[in-house]
């Protein structure tokens, strides 16, 4: 895919960041408003789609370090999610040990939703990373088949 | 903290943790990654064993995710259970143990087998995820979560079947499996949605307690049975199975065998625990029996003519699934009749359940030996093999044990479960036994063919450099061989401690409902 015109690229430069901010907003307020981790993550992942459409795949792939999405985002999200679940174990798996009853001020800086707040953020981080990776990989998949034959694995017959 | 109480959740949490941490461990190199895979599957096996021991001692285990106490299904006087509930009775625990053994053996085997390929951190993640999905299907007490775990298992298997993504056949097999699985999972979603719309509950036990048979329930049942029969590889919907089993890496095929048993488990759970005696007519049991007969006969007759070793075994899977459908269908047929249930129905169900265990063990072992042959010789075509017995003595030994078990030769466990099925379905109609016996004979014929062409006969010049496979692969096969020999040496213990409690739990709908809804149902 080739880069689009200057107007589109400038528009993307401005609005891609707004998508990121909007996605983050949906993630952070996920515990008490419509949306949540998955939805906010999906919105945040449109950042990379904006870039791919406006700047073309060749340039975007040279900017992106997939290890960041793979290890930092995915791992951070997944691990914090399951560790939050594990921490409830003395009572039960996924037990909400940070929650406070309605109307009682939380002793921590966290909202009364407790672990749901953190889990929503964990899911948001995970989905941002995973969906961005899916988009990048699918996009590269198109290029692989159109530009060069696939690399073969060694060791099994064809 | 009482560990026993948390075992059902740990059974899912351990492989999930393995799947999530695998990319992290992979950063530390090959050794750490392999250790993570082994540790995750081995710990899962340990948890499954402890859970089975706990359930056989203390009865049905219930686990409520996120509740104030793990067994609190009906908080503050509610009429219907809330939250995600796991429910493990003797049948679920038995299946989970079976699946965990296959998963551990496959992981052990894959360490050496997958050594030559790239992208293994993803392999480890997907493998653990598939294990978690399979175990989730076996322990969940909730129809919608069954769908979720069904999807988790399906999506992990798409990736694993197409793991050799440069191979067009693997992509094709995975795509075919993806189509079939997606249609099946949409069927389950529609059925769960329909039942939820009518009863406002998704918990299987709670739904079982209020279910009355009307048109909607019949339609939902058709969708559920169709989808699950499709996924366990029963005859008319079996076309994905030989492709998927043949093209997946062998360690994965070993696990896929157990995953197909999870679908069969779901089918039985729906028929016995959700609908149970409210089924009313003998129509569905006969459909299951006929599906079983057709799978048995057509599966084996397709298998006899194959000359590609893993495809041949894949078709045998279709025919073996037929035995279980036959046994469990026969049990379902006599479920409303206590006298017939006691005299032969329970035997049929025991036979079916025991066959699920046996089938998982010996079929997984057969696929592993096929993988070992492929690893050593580089071919899967039987016509290009010959005289391997001298070169690969351990593999040959384990293949012989597995082949004898699948053919139902007397001292082995396959014989015991098949005999239970023969003698019980004979009481319904002798023709059922005749088809089952004929299938067994053809199975033996086909494995004699494999043994003769691959292991005996003149040594091929092209195979002169063949060596025995590395010890990790042998160990993986040994785990399953030990399970087969153990079940063969102690058939009475296995039947009375493993199989019969599972069969009784499956039939006892009241206990399944009572564990969630409280005693007074």
PDB file of C-alpha atoms in Angstrom, chain A residues 88 91-100 112-117, chain B residues 66-67:
ATOM      1  CA  UNK A  88      -7.943 -13.294  45.372  1.00  0.00           C
ATOM      2  CA  UNK A  91     -10.984 -16.419  49.343  1.00  0.00           C
ATOM      3  CA  UNK A  92     -11.644 -17.482  45.783  1.00  0.00           C
ATOM      4  CA  UNK A  93     -10.133 -17.074  42.336  1.00  0.00           C
ATOM      5  CA  UNK A  94     -11.100 -13.635  40.911  1.00  0.00           C
ATOM      6  CA  UNK A  95     -12.286 -12.478  44.370  1.00  0.00           C
ATOM      7  CA  UNK A  96     -12.587  -8.692  44.482  1.00  0.00           C
ATOM      8  CA  UNK A  97     -10.466  -7.948  47.553  1.00  0.00           C
ATOM      9  CA  UNK A  98     -10.194  -4.200  46.907  1.00  0.00           C
ATOM     10  CA  UNK A  99     -13.907  -3.479  46.551  1.00  0.00           C
ATOM     11  CA  UNK A 100     -15.685  -1.184  48.987  1.00  0.00           C
ATOM     12  CA  UNK A 112     -14.768   1.339  44.826  1.00  0.00           C
ATOM     13  CA  UNK A 113     -14.936  -1.159  41.961  1.00  0.00           C
ATOM     14  CA  UNK A 114     -11.653  -2.572  43.247  1.00  0.00           C
ATOM     15  CA  UNK A 115      -9.977  -5.170  41.081  1.00  0.00           C
ATOM     16  CA  UNK A 116     -12.516  -4.660  38.297  1.00  0.00           C
ATOM     17  CA  UNK A 117     -10.928  -1.275  37.645  1.00  0.00           C
TER      18      UNK A 117
ATOM     19  CA  UNK B  66     -15.051 -14.412  42.833  1.00  0.00           C
ATOM     20  CA  UNK B  67     -17.491 -15.346  45.585  1.00  0.00           C
TER      21      UNK B  67
END
